[in-house]
Amino acid sequence: MGVEVRDPRWLAAVPGAELVVGLEDVGECAAAGHRVTALLDLVPRTVASIGGLAADAVAEGARKVRVRPRGVDRVDLVYAAVELNRVAEEDAVEVQFDVTSAALLRADPSAFVRADPLVVKRDGTVVPICPGLERYALGALGSFDDLVAAWDPGPVLELCRVALDRALADTGPLVSWYEHLTRTAAGPRASC
């Protein structure tokens, strides 16, 4: 099971976790010797500059760039995909764009009904898949292994099924999966 931490202090508690931080923290974390994934939000005001932001993250020491769409339209998703592909090729860096194709959702829906990765937020709260799913939190980090052992991922898997149905109704070629999850989670729990 993959684990992401959003603050380097949690790396010791979860060996092998991926350190995922915002652009403002990349330089400091990289200078401290950590392998850093830069998390960039793709929102309407950053669409035109997403390629430059990704290149800045690499210049600051990020070894991977991850882009999370929030409230952008289908055209912006396609534009960003092209820009991020350019950055990946020019800077020889891994780029993770948190979108998927509608075709893949249809072809392999079981790949989207899962309760991982686990994310350790800055405050030590452990949530499944991505921030925004706090109502499904495992708890606060003390013993990571104890949290995982006591956790019932069933409600998260049901959330994924409901979000998948909604995402499959989306007619665009690219789908922001995490955005579908967080919007579904923000709704009444009875719908999950």
CSV table of C-alpha atoms in Angstrom, one decimal:
chain,number,residue,atom,x,y,z
A,1,MET,CA,0.0,0.0,0.0
A,2,GLY,CA,1.4,3.4,-1.0
A,3,VAL,CA,1.7,6.1,1.6
A,4,GLU,CA,2.3,9.8,1.1
A,5,VAL,CA,3.3,12.2,3.9
A,6,ARG,CA,2.8,15.9,3.6
A,7,ASP,CA,5.4,16.9,6.2
A,8,PRO,CA,9.0,15.5,6.5
A,9,ARG,CA,8.6,14.9,10.2
A,10,TRP,CA,6.3,11.9,9.5
A,11,LEU,CA,8.9,10.1,7.3
A,12,ALA,CA,10.5,8.4,10.3
A,13,ALA,CA,7.0,7.1,11.4
A,14,VAL,CA,6.2,5.7,7.9
A,15,PRO,CA,9.4,4.3,6.3
A,16,GLY,CA,9.3,4.3,2.6
A,17,ALA,CA,6.6,6.9,2.3
A,18,GLU,CA,6.6,9.5,-0.5
A,19,LEU,CA,7.2,13.1,0.7
A,20,VAL,CA,4.7,15.3,-1.1
A,21,VAL,CA,4.9,19.1,-0.5
A,22,GLY,CA,3.8,22.3,-2.1
A,23,LEU,CA,6.2,24.4,-4.3
A,24,GLU,CA,7.0,26.7,-1.4
A,25,ASP,CA,8.5,23.8,0.6
A,26,VAL,CA,10.4,22.0,-2.2
A,27,GLY,CA,13.7,23.7,-1.9
A,28,GLU,CA,14.0,23.3,1.9
A,29,CYS,CA,13.0,19.7,1.8
A,30,ALA,CA,15.3,18.9,-1.1
A,31,ALA,CA,18.2,20.7,0.7
A,32,ALA,CA,17.6,18.5,3.7
A,33,GLY,CA,18.2,15.5,1.5
A,34,HIS,CA,14.7,14.2,1.0
A,35,ARG,CA,13.4,12.9,-2.3
A,36,VAL,CA,10.6,15.4,-2.9
A,37,THR,CA,7.4,15.3,-5.0
A,38,ALA,CA,6.1,18.8,-5.6
A,39,LEU,CA,2.3,19.0,-5.5
A,40,LEU,CA,0.9,21.7,-7.7
A,41,ASP,CA,-2.8,22.7,-7.8
A,42,LEU,CA,-4.1,23.3,-11.3
A,43,VAL,CA,-6.8,25.9,-10.8
A,44,PRO,CA,-8.2,28.4,-13.4
A,45,ARG,CA,-5.6,31.0,-12.5
A,46,THR,CA,-2.6,28.6,-12.8
A,47,VAL,CA,-3.6,26.9,-16.1
A,48,ALA,CA,-1.5,29.2,-18.3
A,49,SER,CA,1.5,28.9,-16.0
A,50,ILE,CA,1.4,25.2,-15.1
A,51,GLY,CA,4.4,24.4,-17.3
A,52,GLY,CA,6.5,27.1,-15.7
A,53,LEU,CA,5.4,26.1,-12.2
A,54,ALA,CA,6.4,22.5,-12.8
A,55,ALA,CA,9.8,23.6,-14.2
A,56,ASP,CA,10.3,25.8,-11.1
A,57,ALA,CA,9.6,22.8,-8.9
A,58,VAL,CA,12.3,20.8,-10.7
A,59,ALA,CA,14.7,23.7,-10.4
A,60,GLU,CA,14.1,23.8,-6.7
A,61,GLY,CA,15.0,20.1,-6.4
A,62,ALA,CA,11.8,18.1,-6.9
A,63,ARG,CA,12.4,14.7,-8.4
A,64,LYS,CA,8.7,14.3,-9.3
A,65,VAL,CA,6.0,16.8,-10.0
A,66,ARG,CA,2.4,16.0,-9.3
A,67,VAL,CA,-0.5,18.2,-10.5
A,68,ARG,CA,-3.9,18.1,-8.9
A,69,PRO,CA,-6.8,19.7,-10.9
A,70,ARG,CA,-9.4,21.7,-9.0
A,71,GLY,CA,-12.3,23.3,-10.8
A,72,VAL,CA,-10.8,23.5,-14.3
A,73,ASP,CA,-12.7,22.6,-17.5
A,74,ARG,CA,-12.0,19.9,-20.0
A,75,VAL,CA,-10.1,22.2,-22.4
A,76,ASP,CA,-7.8,23.3,-19.5
A,77,LEU,CA,-7.1,19.7,-18.6
A,78,VAL,CA,-6.0,18.9,-22.2
A,79,TYR,CA,-3.8,22.0,-22.3
A,80,ALA,CA,-2.2,21.1,-19.0
A,81,ALA,CA,-1.6,17.6,-20.1
A,82,VAL,CA,0.3,18.8,-23.2
A,83,GLU,CA,2.3,21.3,-21.1
A,84,LEU,CA,3.2,18.7,-18.4
A,85,ASN,CA,4.3,16.2,-21.1
A,86,ARG,CA,6.6,18.9,-22.4
A,87,VAL,CA,8.1,19.5,-18.9
A,88,ALA,CA,8.5,15.7,-18.4
A,89,GLU,CA,10.5,15.4,-21.6
A,90,GLU,CA,12.6,18.6,-21.4
A,91,ASP,CA,13.5,18.2,-17.7
A,92,ALA,CA,13.6,14.3,-17.7
A,93,VAL,CA,11.4,14.3,-14.6
A,94,GLU,CA,8.5,12.1,-13.6
A,95,VAL,CA,5.2,14.0,-13.8
A,96,GLN,CA,2.0,12.7,-12.3
A,97,PHE,CA,-1.1,14.4,-13.6
A,98,ASP,CA,-4.1,13.4,-11.4
A,99,VAL,CA,-6.5,12.8,-14.2
A,100,THR,CA,-7.5,9.7,-16.0
A,101,SER,CA,-9.2,8.9,-19.2
A,102,ALA,CA,-12.9,8.2,-19.3
A,103,ALA,CA,-12.0,5.2,-21.5
A,104,LEU,CA,-9.9,3.7,-18.7
A,105,LEU,CA,-12.6,4.3,-16.1
A,106,ARG,CA,-14.9,2.2,-18.4
A,107,ALA,CA,-12.3,-0.4,-19.3
A,108,ASP,CA,-11.1,-1.1,-15.7
A,109,PRO,CA,-13.5,0.3,-13.1
A,110,SER,CA,-12.1,-2.0,-10.4
A,111,ALA,CA,-8.8,-0.1,-10.5
A,112,PHE,CA,-10.6,2.9,-9.1
A,113,VAL,CA,-12.5,1.2,-6.3
A,114,ARG,CA,-9.6,1.1,-3.9
A,115,ALA,CA,-8.7,2.7,-0.6
A,116,ASP,CA,-5.1,3.6,-1.2
A,117,PRO,CA,-2.7,5.4,-1.1
A,118,LEU,CA,-2.9,6.6,2.5
A,119,VAL,CA,-2.0,10.2,3.0
A,120,VAL,CA,-0.5,11.5,6.3
A,121,LYS,CA,-1.5,15.2,6.4
A,122,ARG,CA,0.7,17.8,8.0
A,123,ASP,CA,-1.2,17.5,11.4
A,124,GLY,CA,-0.7,13.7,11.4
A,125,THR,CA,-4.2,12.8,10.3
A,126,VAL,CA,-4.2,9.8,8.1
A,127,VAL,CA,-6.8,9.8,5.2
A,128,PRO,CA,-7.3,7.4,2.4
A,129,ILE,CA,-6.5,8.4,-1.2
A,130,CYS,CA,-6.3,12.2,-1.0
A,131,PRO,CA,-7.0,15.2,1.3
A,132,GLY,CA,-10.7,16.0,1.2
A,133,LEU,CA,-11.7,12.6,2.5
A,134,GLU,CA,-11.3,13.5,6.2
A,135,ARG,CA,-14.7,11.9,7.1
A,136,TYR,CA,-13.0,8.6,6.2
A,137,ALA,CA,-9.9,9.3,8.2
A,138,LEU,CA,-8.1,6.4,10.0
A,139,GLY,CA,-7.2,8.6,12.8
A,140,ALA,CA,-4.1,10.6,13.9
A,141,LEU,CA,-0.7,9.2,13.5
A,142,GLY,CA,0.7,7.5,16.5
A,143,SER,CA,1.4,4.0,15.4
A,144,PHE,CA,0.8,3.8,11.7
A,145,ASP,CA,0.6,0.0,11.7
A,146,ASP,CA,-2.0,0.1,14.5
A,147,LEU,CA,-4.1,2.6,12.5
A,148,VAL,CA,-4.0,0.4,9.4
A,149,ALA,CA,-4.8,-2.8,11.3
A,150,ALA,CA,-7.9,-1.2,13.0
A,151,TRP,CA,-9.2,0.5,9.8
A,152,ASP,CA,-12.3,-0.7,7.8
A,153,PRO,CA,-11.8,0.4,4.2
A,154,GLY,CA,-15.4,-0.6,3.3
A,155,PRO,CA,-16.9,2.9,3.4
A,156,VAL,CA,-14.1,4.2,1.3
A,157,LEU,CA,-14.6,1.5,-1.3
A,158,GLU,CA,-18.3,2.3,-1.4
A,159,LEU,CA,-17.4,6.0,-1.8
A,160,CYS,CA,-15.2,5.0,-4.8
A,161,ARG,CA,-18.1,3.0,-6.4
A,162,VAL,CA,-20.4,6.0,-6.1
A,163,ALA,CA,-17.8,8.4,-7.4
A,164,LEU,CA,-17.0,6.0,-10.3
A,165,ASP,CA,-20.6,6.0,-11.4
A,166,ARG,CA,-20.6,9.8,-11.4
A,167,ALA,CA,-17.3,9.9,-13.2
A,168,LEU,CA,-18.5,7.5,-15.9
A,169,ALA,CA,-21.4,9.9,-16.6
A,170,ASP,CA,-18.8,12.6,-17.3
A,171,THR,CA,-18.6,13.0,-21.1
A,172,GLY,CA,-15.1,14.5,-21.4
A,173,PRO,CA,-12.0,12.6,-22.5
A,174,LEU,CA,-10.1,13.3,-19.3
A,175,VAL,CA,-11.5,12.9,-15.8
A,176,SER,CA,-10.2,14.4,-12.6
A,177,TRP,CA,-10.7,11.3,-10.4
A,178,TYR,CA,-9.6,12.8,-7.1
A,179,GLU,CA,-11.9,15.8,-7.7
A,180,HIS,CA,-14.8,13.3,-8.2
A,181,LEU,CA,-13.9,11.6,-5.0
A,182,THR,CA,-13.8,14.7,-2.9
A,183,ARG,CA,-17.0,16.1,-4.4
A,184,THR,CA,-18.8,12.9,-3.7
A,185,ALA,CA,-17.3,12.7,-0.1
A,186,ALA,CA,-18.5,16.3,0.6
A,187,GLY,CA,-22.1,15.3,-0.2
A,188,PRO,CA,-24.4,13.5,2.3
A,189,ARG,CA,-22.9,10.3,3.5
A,190,ALA,CA,-26.1,8.4,2.9
A,191,SER,CA,-25.4,8.7,-0.9
A,192,CYS,CA,-22.2,6.6,-0.4
